[in-house]
């Protein structure tokens, strides 16, 4: 006798949390012009926060800021900055402060990724991902910390689950995100006495994102894999964001929250192993793009 697969529902944060829970608050988000970080920002705005999104492409940021403002009724401003450049981040933070007068929440989400084995990756490519993900997170914290201290606010760092095991073709991101997790833990310990919290969200495969289409051969609506029956939805990460920034999580800091439907516990790889290592040409069709 077979049982029917039970698939986890997709829920909006507005069905659970008050829509004014972040009224008067401000969120600053790197990487907020698209994808997961944009959805995290949108969720915060739907609950009353204003926002500043930072990234390198001003045209894209401006379009996203206008869209977020329109659909949420809150104010979102674009702040152009490369997270590898500390002064650009300081300028973006200064613009945010000039506009809103405060920063309560920070999402450190700027990231870069592509598929490459260790022997096929250049030193510069490895360095670039470390600079964007890990050093970029440090730079973001440095630029925002005085203001987050003043508001007794909170950080969320967007990481991954790749470094929980050896993930082929992902050495650069695994190293970078392990650094992000460690940085968040130290930040939580150092800044907790000043009323600042720091946590990590580690998304698994999230459907309808550039990351999934680039890096995975999974279908975004696949029901084969995660114990909860489906690939992740942007709402899943957004809901975790609202919770961790809310007062409901006021005693949670220094933690890593995987949002992956339990797939990490299956200990599987997206590419066939060891075939993908011994005969890389045989899986080229599965590697959809590079950085």
XYZ file of N, CA and C in Angstrom:
873
model
N 0.855 -1.195 0.000
C 0.000 0.000 0.000
C 0.890 1.243 0.000
N 0.714 2.111 -0.975
C 1.516 3.325 -1.069
C 0.790 4.488 -0.406
N 1.583 5.414 0.112
C 1.025 6.605 0.741
C 1.237 7.805 -0.164
N 0.335 8.735 -0.100
C 0.452 9.957 -0.892
C 1.445 10.904 -0.247
N 2.296 11.502 -1.071
C 3.263 12.479 -0.587
C 2.557 13.712 -0.059
N 2.906 14.120 1.145
C 2.367 15.344 1.734
C 3.360 16.469 1.467
N 2.897 17.492 0.803
C 3.749 18.612 0.418
C 3.505 19.788 1.354
N 4.587 20.374 1.852
C 4.466 21.514 2.763
C 3.771 22.678 2.075
N 2.861 23.351 2.756
C 2.178 24.499 2.146
C 3.115 25.681 2.001
N 2.806 26.551 1.053
C 3.518 27.816 0.900
C 2.660 28.894 1.551
N 3.221 29.572 2.535
C 2.468 30.527 3.337
C 3.090 31.906 3.237
N 2.274 32.928 3.224
C 2.755 34.304 3.246
C 2.895 34.776 4.687
N 3.930 35.561 4.958
C 4.138 36.074 6.314
C 2.968 36.930 6.776
N 2.269 37.567 5.835
C 1.147 38.431 6.213
C -0.038 37.629 6.739
N -0.018 36.305 6.536
C -1.056 35.455 7.101
C -0.759 35.083 8.549
N 0.448 35.406 9.011
C 0.889 34.979 10.340
C 1.220 36.165 11.244
N 1.950 37.145 10.699
C 2.418 38.286 11.485
C 1.572 39.527 11.206
N 1.483 40.409 12.218
C 0.810 41.686 12.023
C 1.480 42.469 10.899
N 0.678 43.169 10.119
C 1.231 43.895 8.983
C 1.980 45.155 9.399
N 1.842 45.587 10.647
C 2.559 46.775 11.102
C 3.674 46.439 12.091
N 4.117 45.192 12.105
C 5.076 44.758 13.122
C 6.408 45.501 13.026
N 6.753 46.013 11.838
C 8.000 46.759 11.663
C 7.753 48.233 11.320
N 6.597 48.743 11.695
C 6.274 50.139 11.409
C 7.317 51.065 12.028
N 7.825 52.004 11.206
C 8.823 52.952 11.671
C 10.247 52.444 11.629
N 10.449 51.195 11.226
C 11.775 50.594 11.164
C 12.338 50.690 9.751
N 13.665 50.489 9.646
C 14.356 50.586 8.358
C 15.265 49.380 8.191
N 15.218 48.770 7.003
C 16.094 47.651 6.674
C 17.037 48.052 5.557
N 18.301 47.704 5.709
C 19.335 47.937 4.697
C 19.761 46.573 4.178
N 19.691 46.378 2.860
C 19.925 45.053 2.282
C 20.900 45.112 1.127
N 22.009 44.382 1.226
C 22.901 44.227 0.083
C 22.425 43.049 -0.759
N 22.522 43.206 -2.067
C 21.993 42.181 -2.963
C 20.487 42.230 -3.084
N 19.875 43.339 -2.647
C 18.423 43.414 -2.592
C 17.729 43.732 -3.893
N 18.479 43.839 -4.980
C 17.862 44.182 -6.250
C 17.174 43.037 -6.950
N 17.404 41.807 -6.477
C 16.809 40.662 -7.167
C 16.807 39.443 -6.255
N 16.088 38.418 -6.695
C 16.140 37.103 -6.086
C 15.720 37.031 -4.637
N 16.429 36.198 -3.894
C 16.086 35.921 -2.507
C 16.109 37.185 -1.661
N 17.140 37.998 -1.823
C 17.260 39.191 -0.975
C 16.174 40.216 -1.280
N 15.767 40.302 -2.513
C 14.653 41.189 -2.854
C 13.371 40.712 -2.180
N 13.153 39.415 -2.159
C 11.939 38.893 -1.521
C 11.984 39.085 -0.011
N 13.170 38.995 0.584
C 13.322 39.257 2.010
C 12.989 40.715 2.325
N 13.479 41.618 1.476
C 13.188 43.042 1.653
C 11.705 43.316 1.479
N 11.113 42.715 0.473
C 9.677 42.907 0.238
C 8.861 42.481 1.451
N 9.226 41.347 2.037
C 8.487 40.871 3.208
C 8.573 41.863 4.358
N 9.757 42.412 4.587
C 9.911 43.400 5.655
C 9.058 44.639 5.380
N 9.031 45.058 4.122
C 8.242 46.231 3.754
C 6.749 45.965 3.877
N 6.322 44.762 3.579
C 4.897 44.420 3.715
C 4.447 44.479 5.171
N 5.416 44.462 6.079
C 5.087 44.561 7.501
C 5.471 45.921 8.070
N 5.606 46.929 7.210
C 5.724 48.298 7.674
C 7.081 48.941 7.605
N 8.135 48.197 7.271
C 9.479 48.775 7.230
C 9.704 49.561 5.942
N 10.535 50.585 6.007
C 11.106 51.206 4.825
C 12.444 50.529 4.554
N 12.982 50.738 3.346
C 14.155 49.956 2.971
C 15.109 50.724 2.080
N 16.373 50.301 2.155
C 17.400 50.705 1.198
C 18.043 49.439 0.670
N 18.114 49.323 -0.652
C 18.745 48.154 -1.259
C 20.033 48.586 -1.944
N 21.073 47.795 -1.776
C 22.396 48.137 -2.291
C 22.869 47.085 -3.283
N 23.552 47.554 -4.324
C 24.107 46.667 -5.336
C 24.915 47.470 -6.333
N 25.496 46.787 -7.307
C 26.380 47.461 -8.258
C 25.637 48.098 -9.424
N 24.509 47.518 -9.817
C 23.779 47.966 -11.000
C 22.684 48.956 -10.605
N 22.961 50.249 -10.769
C 22.026 51.271 -10.303
C 20.699 51.210 -11.051
N 20.735 50.944 -12.345
C 19.488 50.879 -13.118
C 18.590 49.762 -12.593
N 19.176 48.602 -12.355
C 18.419 47.471 -11.834
C 17.901 47.765 -10.432
N 18.739 48.375 -9.603
C 18.336 48.729 -8.250
C 17.173 49.710 -8.257
N 17.255 50.704 -9.127
C 16.216 51.723 -9.197
C 14.881 51.110 -9.601
N 14.902 50.217 -10.580
C 13.680 49.538 -10.996
C 13.091 48.713 -9.860
N 13.969 47.985 -9.153
C 13.505 47.151 -8.042
C 12.959 47.990 -6.903
N 13.627 49.124 -6.610
C 13.167 49.996 -5.535
C 11.785 50.564 -5.844
N 11.578 50.979 -7.083
C 10.264 51.497 -7.483
C 9.198 50.410 -7.367
N 9.543 49.208 -7.789
C 8.587 48.100 -7.714
C 8.238 47.779 -6.268
N 9.246 47.692 -5.420
C 9.001 47.371 -4.014
C 8.157 48.442 -3.343
N 8.421 49.693 -3.656
C 7.630 50.785 -3.086
C 6.177 50.697 -3.544
N 5.999 50.395 -4.827
C 4.656 50.359 -5.402
C 3.816 49.236 -4.800
N 4.390 48.066 -4.656
C 3.588 46.915 -4.237
C 3.403 46.832 -2.727
N 4.219 47.561 -1.965
C 4.100 47.476 -0.506
C 3.535 48.743 0.128
N 3.601 49.867 -0.587
C 3.156 51.123 -0.016
C 4.156 51.760 0.923
N 5.334 51.158 1.046
C 6.414 51.714 1.855
C 7.459 52.340 0.935
N 8.474 52.976 1.518
C 9.495 53.643 0.727
C 10.752 52.795 0.646
N 11.242 52.600 -0.576
C 12.499 51.886 -0.802
C 13.382 52.752 -1.689
N 14.648 52.905 -1.297
C 15.578 53.704 -2.092
C 16.719 52.825 -2.602
N 17.228 53.107 -3.816
C 18.394 52.394 -4.332
C 19.679 53.072 -3.846
N 20.657 52.292 -3.430
C 21.948 52.832 -3.000
C 23.048 52.029 -3.691
N 23.664 52.617 -4.674
C 24.665 51.900 -5.466
C 25.928 51.668 -4.649
N 26.380 50.407 -4.590
C 27.596 50.085 -3.853
C 28.072 48.691 -4.215
N 29.364 48.547 -4.374
C 30.026 47.251 -4.502
C 30.506 46.880 -3.106
N 30.050 45.745 -2.578
C 30.381 45.386 -1.197
C 31.871 45.153 -0.989
N 32.620 45.026 -2.076
C 34.071 44.876 -1.957
C 34.766 46.215 -1.717
N 34.003 47.300 -1.833
C 34.555 48.645 -1.696
C 33.969 49.314 -0.443
N 34.718 49.343 0.653
C 34.187 49.875 1.915
C 33.629 51.285 1.811
N 34.293 52.161 1.078
C 33.812 53.540 0.998
C 32.468 53.621 0.291
N 32.259 52.786 -0.729
C 30.967 52.781 -1.406
C 29.850 52.349 -0.455
N 30.139 51.381 0.396
C 29.140 50.960 1.381
C 28.872 52.066 2.402
N 29.928 52.742 2.827
C 29.739 53.852 3.768
C 28.876 54.949 3.143
N 29.094 55.199 1.864
C 28.280 56.210 1.170
C 26.827 55.758 1.078
N 26.607 54.473 0.820
C 25.245 53.943 0.740
C 24.549 54.039 2.095
N 25.278 53.746 3.138
C 24.719 53.857 4.488
C 24.410 55.320 4.814
N 25.313 56.228 4.421
C 25.073 57.658 4.668
C 23.814 58.131 3.956
N 23.589 57.653 2.726
C 22.375 58.010 1.987
C 21.137 57.480 2.707
N 21.247 56.262 3.225
C 20.132 55.670 3.954
C 19.813 56.479 5.202
N 20.840 56.862 5.926
C 20.637 57.653 7.142
C 20.073 59.032 6.810
N 20.545 59.634 5.733
C 20.031 60.949 5.338
C 18.561 60.879 4.973
N 18.142 59.750 4.410
C 16.746 59.584 3.982
C 15.829 59.198 5.131
N 16.276 58.229 5.933
C 15.387 57.655 6.949
C 15.779 57.979 8.393
N 17.042 58.340 8.609
C 17.471 58.701 9.955
C 17.811 57.553 10.867
N 17.729 56.319 10.364
C 18.014 55.161 11.212
C 18.201 53.917 10.358
N 18.857 52.911 10.920
C 18.927 51.570 10.340
C 18.705 50.596 11.474
N 17.662 49.791 11.371
C 17.323 48.823 12.410
C 17.761 47.408 12.064
N 17.653 47.073 10.791
C 17.916 45.707 10.352
C 18.841 45.724 9.139
N 19.739 44.762 9.088
C 20.646 44.654 7.954
C 20.610 43.217 7.426
N 20.407 43.103 6.126
C 20.497 41.812 5.434
C 21.772 41.826 4.610
N 22.717 40.973 4.955
C 23.968 40.845 4.208
C 23.776 39.723 3.191
N 23.449 40.111 1.957
C 23.047 39.102 0.989
C 23.792 39.090 -0.325
N 24.698 40.054 -0.538
C 25.438 40.068 -1.811
C 26.270 38.794 -1.936
N 26.231 38.177 -3.119
C 26.924 36.897 -3.295
C 27.234 36.651 -4.758
N 28.172 35.759 -4.994
C 28.506 35.319 -6.346
C 28.711 33.821 -6.355
N 28.373 33.184 -7.469
C 28.550 31.734 -7.534
C 28.618 31.258 -8.979
N 29.215 30.103 -9.156
C 29.282 29.383 -10.421
C 29.768 27.980 -10.094
N 29.701 27.085 -11.052
C 30.157 25.712 -10.847
C 31.557 25.532 -11.417
N 32.475 25.056 -10.585
C 33.833 24.780 -11.049
C 34.528 23.878 -10.041
N 35.291 22.923 -10.549
C 36.099 22.079 -9.669
C 37.332 22.853 -9.221
N 38.018 22.332 -8.219
C 39.215 23.009 -7.722
C 40.264 23.130 -8.817
N 40.491 22.047 -9.557
C 41.552 22.102 -10.570
C 41.153 22.925 -11.789
N 39.854 23.212 -11.923
C 39.409 24.015 -13.057
C 39.126 25.467 -12.704
N 39.408 25.858 -11.465
C 39.102 27.208 -10.996
C 40.381 28.035 -10.889
N 40.324 29.254 -11.376
C 41.480 30.137 -11.256
C 41.578 30.695 -9.849
N 42.766 31.103 -9.479
C 42.969 31.736 -8.179
C 42.129 33.005 -8.056
N 42.002 33.731 -9.146
C 41.240 34.968 -9.119
C 39.746 34.714 -8.924
N 39.245 33.649 -9.526
C 37.826 33.321 -9.367
C 37.514 32.971 -7.916
N 38.379 32.183 -7.298
C 38.192 31.825 -5.887
C 38.219 33.086 -5.022
N 39.203 33.929 -5.268
C 39.364 35.166 -4.499
C 38.146 36.071 -4.647
N 37.587 36.144 -5.850
C 36.452 37.035 -6.099
C 35.246 36.660 -5.250
N 34.961 35.360 -5.154
C 33.809 34.931 -4.364
C 34.045 35.187 -2.876
N 35.250 34.946 -2.398
C 35.573 35.258 -1.004
C 35.393 36.752 -0.750
N 35.838 37.574 -1.704
C 35.734 39.032 -1.529
C 34.274 39.487 -1.488
N 33.431 38.915 -2.347
C 32.031 39.330 -2.382
C 31.281 38.821 -1.155
N 31.384 37.534 -0.888
C 30.570 36.909 0.153
C 31.091 37.202 1.562
N 32.337 36.871 1.810
C 32.856 36.962 3.172
C 33.341 38.370 3.509
N 34.249 38.893 2.691
C 34.754 40.237 2.961
C 33.645 41.262 2.767
N 32.765 41.037 1.788
C 31.632 41.934 1.591
C 30.714 41.973 2.798
N 30.523 40.835 3.446
C 29.722 40.795 4.666
C 30.404 41.591 5.775
N 31.707 41.386 5.941
C 32.460 42.147 6.935
C 32.352 43.648 6.671
N 32.535 44.041 5.411
C 32.448 45.466 5.062
C 31.076 46.043 5.363
N 30.036 45.252 5.113
C 28.674 45.701 5.381
C 28.445 45.894 6.873
N 28.936 44.947 7.662
C 28.814 45.071 9.113
C 29.547 46.319 9.606
N 30.755 46.520 9.128
C 31.543 47.679 9.564
C 30.830 48.999 9.239
N 30.218 49.062 8.062
C 29.578 50.304 7.632
C 28.290 50.596 8.390
N 27.608 49.558 8.847
C 26.284 49.731 9.447
C 26.266 49.626 10.962
N 27.288 49.043 11.555
C 27.236 48.686 12.975
C 26.931 49.852 13.917
N 27.525 51.032 13.741
C 27.190 52.121 14.668
C 25.694 52.436 14.712
N 25.036 52.332 13.563
C 23.612 52.656 13.480
C 22.750 51.513 14.034
N 23.182 50.274 13.808
C 22.442 49.130 14.344
C 22.602 49.077 15.868
N 23.758 49.454 16.356
C 23.930 49.570 17.809
C 22.955 50.595 18.385
N 22.847 51.733 17.711
C 21.987 52.811 18.207
C 20.522 52.394 18.283
N 20.093 51.535 17.359
C 18.694 51.098 17.321
C 18.470 49.762 18.024
N 19.576 49.175 18.577
C 19.500 47.829 19.162
C 18.871 46.870 18.153
N 19.439 46.895 16.963
C 18.861 46.160 15.848
C 19.438 44.774 15.653
N 19.383 44.301 14.409
C 19.680 42.895 14.150
C 20.212 42.700 12.737
N 21.049 41.673 12.595
C 21.610 41.274 11.301
C 21.086 39.900 10.897
N 20.860 39.744 9.604
C 20.682 38.412 9.009
C 21.671 38.300 7.859
N 22.470 37.253 7.882
C 23.438 36.986 6.833
C 22.917 35.818 5.996
N 22.887 35.984 4.686
C 22.386 34.931 3.806
C 23.550 34.016 3.463
N 23.453 32.775 3.879
C 24.533 31.811 3.686
C 24.051 30.677 2.777
N 24.490 29.465 3.051
C 24.107 28.287 2.268
C 24.380 27.056 3.124
N 23.979 25.893 2.632
C 24.237 24.639 3.353
C 25.364 23.834 2.702
N 26.013 24.400 1.702
C 26.996 23.666 0.903
C 28.183 23.178 1.721
N 28.604 23.951 2.704
C 29.809 23.612 3.461
C 29.539 22.663 4.620
N 28.307 22.223 4.791
C 28.030 21.246 5.828
C 28.589 19.877 5.441
N 28.873 19.719 4.168
C 29.528 18.512 3.651
C 30.401 18.937 2.490
N 31.173 18.035 1.948
C 31.960 18.363 0.767
C 31.068 18.379 -0.459
N 30.844 19.554 -1.040
C 29.970 19.676 -2.202
C 30.810 19.895 -3.450
N 30.825 18.940 -4.378
C 31.645 19.082 -5.582
C 31.309 20.347 -6.367
N 32.324 20.952 -6.937
C 32.194 22.133 -7.792
C 31.798 23.394 -7.011
N 31.877 23.349 -5.690
C 31.447 24.492 -4.882
C 32.451 24.845 -3.783
N 33.738 24.649 -4.046
C 34.740 24.912 -3.015
C 34.784 26.386 -2.645
N 34.646 27.273 -3.623
C 34.741 28.707 -3.380
C 33.606 29.211 -2.498
N 32.390 28.807 -2.826
C 31.239 29.243 -2.049
C 31.205 28.553 -0.688
N 31.607 27.296 -0.647
C 31.652 26.595 0.635
C 32.586 27.302 1.606
N 33.759 27.679 1.121
C 34.712 28.391 1.973
C 34.176 29.758 2.370
N 33.585 30.457 1.405
C 33.087 31.806 1.682
C 31.949 31.795 2.686
N 31.008 30.878 2.524
C 29.851 30.851 3.415
C 30.214 30.318 4.801
N 31.194 29.427 4.887
C 31.668 29.007 6.208
C 32.213 30.210 6.963
N 32.901 31.088 6.242
C 33.390 32.310 6.846
C 32.273 33.232 7.300
N 31.214 33.312 6.504
C 30.063 34.142 6.867
C 29.420 33.617 8.150
N 29.248 32.303 8.248
C 28.651 31.717 9.449
C 29.486 32.032 10.686
N 30.818 31.911 10.546
C 31.708 32.183 11.671
C 31.664 33.659 12.054
N 31.641 34.529 11.056
C 31.570 35.973 11.318
C 30.309 36.306 12.107
N 29.182 35.729 11.709
C 27.920 36.000 12.388
C 27.973 35.565 13.845
N 28.582 34.415 14.108
C 28.659 33.915 15.484
C 29.483 34.852 16.364
N 30.605 35.322 15.829
C 31.440 36.245 16.602
C 30.720 37.568 16.813
N 30.040 38.058 15.778
C 29.278 39.300 15.891
C 28.216 39.179 16.975
N 27.553 38.029 17.034
C 26.518 37.816 18.044
C 27.094 37.895 19.452
N 28.276 37.321 19.640
C 28.901 37.314 20.962
C 29.411 38.697 21.344
N 30.054 39.357 20.391
C 30.633 40.663 20.695
C 29.575 41.743 20.888
N 28.509 41.697 20.097
C 27.539 42.784 20.099
C 26.275 42.493 20.903
N 26.098 41.256 21.347
C 24.931 40.935 22.157
C 24.775 41.824 23.380
N 25.854 42.077 24.126
C 25.729 42.956 25.293
C 25.304 44.379 24.949
N 25.439 44.774 23.689
C 24.994 46.099 23.247
C 23.591 46.058 22.640
N 22.950 44.911 22.726
C 21.576 44.807 22.244
C 21.436 44.482 20.777
N 22.527 43.999 20.148
C 22.503 43.670 18.720
C 22.492 42.153 18.547
N 21.594 41.667 17.713
C 21.541 40.239 17.408
C 22.081 39.970 16.004
N 22.596 38.749 15.792
C 23.113 38.351 14.484
C 22.814 36.881 14.250
N 22.125 36.605 13.151
C 21.780 35.233 12.791
C 22.006 34.996 11.301
N 21.967 33.754 10.919
C 22.194 33.335 9.529
C 20.972 32.579 9.031
N 20.555 32.882 7.822
C 19.597 32.045 7.096
C 20.360 31.337 5.980
N 20.223 30.027 5.924
C 20.913 29.223 4.917
C 19.884 28.564 4.009
N 19.552 29.208 2.891
C 18.556 28.613 1.996
C 19.095 27.361 1.299
N 18.208 26.395 1.105
C 18.507 25.294 0.210
C 18.094 25.701 -1.196
N 17.827 24.740 -2.084
C 17.354 25.091 -3.428
C 16.026 25.832 -3.367
N 15.992 27.049 -3.933
C 14.789 27.874 -3.920
C 14.321 28.068 -5.361
N 13.106 27.682 -5.634
C 12.580 27.740 -6.989
C 12.437 29.152 -7.522
N 12.464 29.263 -8.846
C 12.283 30.544 -9.542
C 13.333 31.576 -9.134
N 14.546 31.110 -8.905
C 15.658 32.015 -8.628
C 16.775 31.749 -9.624
N 17.594 32.774 -9.820
C 18.726 32.635 -10.727
C 19.682 31.557 -10.254
N 19.848 31.464 -8.936
C 20.759 30.473 -8.394
C 20.358 29.057 -8.752
N 19.077 28.733 -8.640
C 18.639 27.373 -8.958
C 18.781 27.094 -10.447
N 18.423 28.065 -11.290
C 18.493 27.843 -12.729
C 19.942 27.728 -13.203
N 20.842 28.459 -12.553
C 22.247 28.412 -12.947
C 22.952 27.145 -12.487
N 22.684 26.757 -11.244
C 23.565 25.821 -10.567
C 22.994 24.433 -10.371
N 21.757 24.216 -10.767
C 21.150 22.927 -10.478
C 20.458 22.363 -11.697
N 20.415 21.040 -11.753
C 19.643 20.373 -12.788
C 18.256 20.002 -12.278
N 17.912 20.506 -11.067
C 16.585 20.231 -10.521
C 15.545 21.129 -11.164
N 14.355 20.597 -11.307
C 13.222 21.420 -11.721
C 12.723 22.206 -10.525
N 12.308 23.446 -10.766
C 11.858 24.279 -9.655
C 10.572 23.771 -9.019
N 9.847 22.876 -9.708
C 8.637 22.333 -9.107
C 8.782 20.834 -8.814
N 10.034 20.400 -8.688
C 10.289 18.991 -8.425
C 9.762 18.573 -7.067
N 9.142 17.405 -7.017
C 8.684 16.864 -5.739
C 9.534 15.669 -5.330
N 10.655 15.489 -5.972
C 11.562 14.405 -5.642
C 12.786 14.996 -4.969
N 12.882 14.828 -3.690
C 14.044 15.348 -3.009
C 13.789 15.713 -1.576
N 13.427 16.969 -1.289
C 13.282 17.400 0.093
C 12.231 16.595 0.850
N 12.477 16.260 2.113
C 11.487 15.532 2.904
C 10.128 16.222 2.955
N 10.107 17.551 2.854
C 8.835 18.264 2.906
C 8.158 18.374 1.544
N 8.683 17.650 0.542
C 7.909 17.402 -0.662
C 8.024 18.382 -1.801
N 8.812 19.438 -1.649
C 8.921 20.412 -2.732
C 10.219 21.192 -2.616
N 10.598 21.795 -3.726
C 11.696 22.749 -3.718
C 11.235 24.006 -2.990
N 12.163 24.727 -2.402
C 11.808 25.896 -1.624
C 11.162 26.999 -2.435
N 10.406 27.847 -1.749
C 9.747 29.010 -2.334
C 10.365 30.262 -1.715
N 10.361 31.354 -2.459
C 10.880 32.607 -1.919
C 10.198 32.980 -0.604
N 8.918 32.659 -0.484
C 8.197 32.958 0.755
C 8.803 32.256 1.962
N 9.385 31.088 1.740
C 9.953 30.345 2.857
C 11.094 31.126 3.506
N 11.947 31.703 2.686
C 13.051 32.512 3.216
C 12.523 33.829 3.773
N 11.558 34.418 3.089
C 10.969 35.676 3.554
C 10.329 35.510 4.925
N 9.632 34.408 5.140
C 8.982 34.166 6.428
C 10.005 34.021 7.548
N 11.104 33.326 7.256
C 12.164 33.180 8.253
C 12.779 34.530 8.591
N 12.877 35.399 7.590
C 13.407 36.748 7.790
C 12.530 37.544 8.740
N 11.234 37.538 8.485
C 10.306 38.285 9.330
C 10.378 37.779 10.768
N 10.431 36.482 10.935
C 10.516 35.921 12.285
C 11.798 36.343 12.990
N 12.945 36.162 12.336
C 14.216 36.446 13.002
C 14.413 37.920 13.312
N 13.830 38.802 12.528
C 13.926 40.232 12.807
C 12.878 40.704 13.818
N 11.857 39.888 14.048
C 10.776 40.304 14.928
C 11.161 40.094 16.393
N 10.379 40.696 17.277
C 10.601 40.516 18.710
C 10.334 39.091 19.163
N 9.650 38.313 18.333
C 9.436 36.905 18.671
C 10.752 36.138 18.747
N 11.790 36.676 18.103
C 13.111 36.042 18.110
C 14.107 36.824 18.961
N 13.604 37.588 19.931
C 14.475 38.475 20.709
C 15.515 37.736 21.544
N 15.337 36.427 21.759
C 16.310 35.644 22.524
C 17.069 34.671 21.626
N 17.053 34.933 20.328
C 17.756 34.071 19.366
C 18.865 34.875 18.718
N 20.097 34.449 18.914
C 21.239 35.099 18.268
C 22.380 34.091 18.118
N 23.214 34.334 17.124
C 24.342 33.443 16.871
C 23.953 32.113 16.269
N 22.767 32.039 15.687
C 22.265 30.772 15.161
C 22.276 30.746 13.633
N 22.278 29.538 13.093
C 22.167 29.310 11.657
C 20.869 28.555 11.413
N 19.997 29.133 10.590
C 18.702 28.522 10.305
C 18.651 28.058 8.851
N 18.845 26.759 8.599
C 18.657 26.263 7.234
C 17.186 26.306 6.856
N 16.907 26.816 5.665
C 15.544 26.842 5.126
C 15.603 26.010 3.851
N 15.471 24.702 4.014
C 15.756 23.787 2.906
C 14.827 22.586 2.848
N 13.749 22.606 3.616
C 12.815 21.485 3.581
C 13.386 20.187 4.097
N 14.530 20.266 4.798
C 15.166 19.072 5.347
C 16.081 18.335 4.399
N 16.339 18.902 3.201
C 17.100 18.167 2.195
C 18.553 17.927 2.598
N 19.104 18.801 3.463
C 20.479 18.613 3.905
C 20.681 17.259 4.569
N 19.674 16.766 5.252
C 19.811 15.515 5.992
C 19.842 14.290 5.082
N 19.500 14.478 3.811
C 19.587 13.364 2.868
C 21.005 13.150 2.365
N 21.871 14.155 2.537
C 23.279 14.053 2.155
C 23.449 13.615 0.704
N 22.790 14.299 -0.191
C 22.916 14.000 -1.616
C 23.656 15.131 -2.317
N 24.170 14.873 -3.514
C 24.783 15.900 -4.338
C 23.935 16.109 -5.578
N 24.020 17.299 -6.149
C 23.208 17.604 -7.316
C 23.787 16.997 -8.586
N 25.084 16.760 -8.609
C 25.738 16.154 -9.757
C 26.104 14.713 -9.421
N 26.064 13.801 -10.401
C 26.383 12.399 -10.128
C 27.812 12.240 -9.624
N 27.957 11.440 -8.591
C 29.265 11.238 -7.963
C 29.578 9.750 -7.922
N 30.825 9.339 -8.264
C 32.006 10.153 -8.591
C 32.155 10.500 -10.073
N 31.145 10.194 -10.880
C 31.256 10.436 -12.317
C 31.625 11.880 -12.637
N 31.014 12.829 -11.915
C 31.260 14.237 -12.221
C 32.710 14.640 -11.941
N 33.388 13.899 -11.070
C 34.788 14.192 -10.765
C 35.733 13.498 -11.749
N 35.434 12.262 -12.069
C 36.337 11.464 -12.901
C 36.178 11.767 -14.382
N 34.980 12.185 -14.792
C 34.716 12.462 -16.207
C 33.887 13.743 -16.325
N 34.511 14.905 -16.086
C 33.767 16.167 -16.103
C 33.030 16.435 -17.409
N 33.588 15.973 -18.532
C 32.930 16.221 -19.817
C 31.546 15.585 -19.883
N 31.340 14.509 -19.144
C 30.064 13.803 -19.213
C 28.933 14.561 -18.524
N 29.262 15.568 -17.719
C 28.222 16.316 -17.010
C 28.178 17.781 -17.432
N 28.883 18.110 -18.521
C 28.877 19.500 -18.970
C 27.478 20.001 -19.273
N 26.623 19.127 -19.781
C 25.265 19.534 -20.119
C 24.438 19.867 -18.881
N 24.888 19.444 -17.709
C 24.180 19.697 -16.467
C 24.638 20.985 -15.802
N 25.779 21.520 -16.259
C 26.314 22.759 -15.692
C 25.796 23.906 -16.539
N 24.811 24.609 -16.044
C 24.036 25.527 -16.876
C 24.727 26.845 -17.141
N 25.586 27.281 -16.263
C 26.303 28.509 -16.540
C 27.398 28.724 -15.527
N 28.215 29.725 -15.791
C 29.251 30.106 -14.864
C 28.907 31.471 -14.289
N 29.824 32.027 -13.529
C 29.562 33.285 -12.844
C 29.319 34.407 -13.854
